[in-house]
């Protein structure tokens, strides 16, 4: 009989539990029904009784936003038009004319560069051209989003753009047929030296893994023996793309990331195949704008001692978000789980539900502290936020991924360089370039290699830059002593002490205007502190690589 009792008691308990759960679930459904009825009554009452007419769609969207505000800081509502752009960014392509452009304040759309083999390049549109009309409708003074909207369209449709070009007296019209335009995730890849390859991933879309493999193969064919992987300012994207890329750098069966949620099954993603780059040295560059999927890549490689991380603490967005459609084509983007690195670190920084403003303020404060005094920041963390890598190195949790080597913060730069990277000196350059564009293009057109090797600012050009700066919308001026700290005013000694960096920055900007990002990127890297510092750390990365062999 005792064997029967062993089964009878659990079965009885299960039946009782089932009855209790059934009653509980029934009450839960009843509560939801009452809450929905209350929401509906409030919506109808406001629509009928409010003193002014109420736009129902806006009221509904506001109600949705109100509900989401009580949740985590990243759950959001995406209207139908915005979701179309989100979908394009993840798909990695859209219908358009294939041109990168920028619009200085109050100016026209200026072509930075046509996309290779796109409709614009084939039609002869080139860097420096100004788009002044689309289908006979002026776009002078029109915002960037509106210009994009007019240029985009279904593949195969026709569009006419009116171009103003320096050296040609009258504007001219170019008929174009829209084509499928790729949105590249790999925005730069090149050989830094004979054995060092560089790849920058700007986001994780459906095409990112294929782009990464192509770049990796091309660099290995050129002799790459070590990889500098740049994930700075990478806003994240598709989890599967990030996992596939990590799989190329980790040995089989090593964990990459795990997800734990309430209403979805927990998952562990592991490396499953022999990768193309499993044993060679890797350095990963990260910063405070490395978000979500990029943090998964960085965290997995650090946890397994597979890469040396250099830069600043990452953003700390470790929430799995799924998009759920609503009847009008809009979507709810709702957090369904959390990401954990292989060592067990939660990527997400702490938050209080409903306090979005406090969340971002605390996040910024934490990023600054981790950047300005990383040792003090690490010492302040409790033991519960200290983890170990596969081979016993101490790493830190608490939100985001703390790099192995932290580069000094922007606040420690000379004041004039902070202005440079903040945009004031870019405005100085922009105005100077507008005044000299025709002569520069005439002199340097189709001479990219010579430009990189030979270009220097003449004394006259250098002096003219600062005349332009003083008359720009963000005026930069110089005095002999005692500059104002509240205005963009500097001493001549500040300029002279940092002139080499500023010259390199302006040269890089000029090369981007003349030849596009491919030529300009190595020039920007010449004044990139994190990039330059990482090149001195290969001995540390090589020690980690030996652990994987």
PDB file of N, CA and C in Angstrom, residues 26 84 179 203 282 325 348 372 385 430 482 491 529:
ATOM      1  N   UNK A  26      -9.017  32.083 -13.400  1.00  0.00           N
ATOM      2  CA  UNK A  26     -10.333  32.650 -13.703  1.00  0.00           C
ATOM      3  C   UNK A  26     -10.449  34.062 -13.141  1.00  0.00           C
ATOM      4  N   UNK A  84       8.406  51.129 -40.690  1.00  0.00           N
ATOM      5  CA  UNK A  84       8.915  50.845 -42.033  1.00  0.00           C
ATOM      6  C   UNK A  84      10.416  51.105 -42.096  1.00  0.00           C
ATOM      7  N   UNK A 179      16.594  51.559 -57.456  1.00  0.00           N
ATOM      8  CA  UNK A 179      17.053  50.175 -57.391  1.00  0.00           C
ATOM      9  C   UNK A 179      17.168  49.766 -55.929  1.00  0.00           C
ATOM     10  N   UNK A 203      26.130  48.013 -37.066  1.00  0.00           N
ATOM     11  CA  UNK A 203      24.864  47.490 -36.543  1.00  0.00           C
ATOM     12  C   UNK A 203      24.782  46.029 -36.941  1.00  0.00           C
ATOM     13  N   UNK A 282      42.718  38.978 -31.185  1.00  0.00           N
ATOM     14  CA  UNK A 282      41.616  39.905 -31.472  1.00  0.00           C
ATOM     15  C   UNK A 282      41.612  41.005 -30.418  1.00  0.00           C
ATOM     16  N   UNK A 325       2.716  43.067 -33.758  1.00  0.00           N
ATOM     17  CA  UNK A 325       1.949  43.968 -34.631  1.00  0.00           C
ATOM     18  C   UNK A 325       0.593  44.332 -34.048  1.00  0.00           C
ATOM     19  N   UNK A 348      22.172  44.174 -18.782  1.00  0.00           N
ATOM     20  CA  UNK A 348      21.318  45.332 -18.516  1.00  0.00           C
ATOM     21  C   UNK A 348      21.735  46.061 -17.240  1.00  0.00           C
ATOM     22  N   UNK A 372      36.306  57.844 -16.249  1.00  0.00           N
ATOM     23  CA  UNK A 372      37.277  58.784 -15.693  1.00  0.00           C
ATOM     24  C   UNK A 372      38.215  58.141 -14.675  1.00  0.00           C
ATOM     25  N   UNK A 385      29.208  41.467  -7.992  1.00  0.00           N
ATOM     26  CA  UNK A 385      29.311  41.941  -9.373  1.00  0.00           C
ATOM     27  C   UNK A 385      30.693  41.686  -9.961  1.00  0.00           C
ATOM     28  N   UNK A 430      33.519  73.249 -42.592  1.00  0.00           N
ATOM     29  CA  UNK A 430      32.458  73.217 -43.605  1.00  0.00           C
ATOM     30  C   UNK A 430      32.391  74.526 -44.375  1.00  0.00           C
ATOM     31  N   UNK A 482      43.889  84.469 -21.618  1.00  0.00           N
ATOM     32  CA  UNK A 482      42.635  84.493 -20.848  1.00  0.00           C
ATOM     33  C   UNK A 482      41.397  84.291 -21.716  1.00  0.00           C
ATOM     34  N   UNK A 491      43.164  80.450 -27.014  1.00  0.00           N
ATOM     35  CA  UNK A 491      44.402  81.204 -27.188  1.00  0.00           C
ATOM     36  C   UNK A 491      45.153  80.661 -28.396  1.00  0.00           C
ATOM     37  N   UNK A 529      42.296  58.320 -30.406  1.00  0.00           N
ATOM     38  CA  UNK A 529      43.099  57.872 -29.268  1.00  0.00           C
ATOM     39  C   UNK A 529      42.891  56.395 -28.956  1.00  0.00           C
TER      40      UNK A 529
END
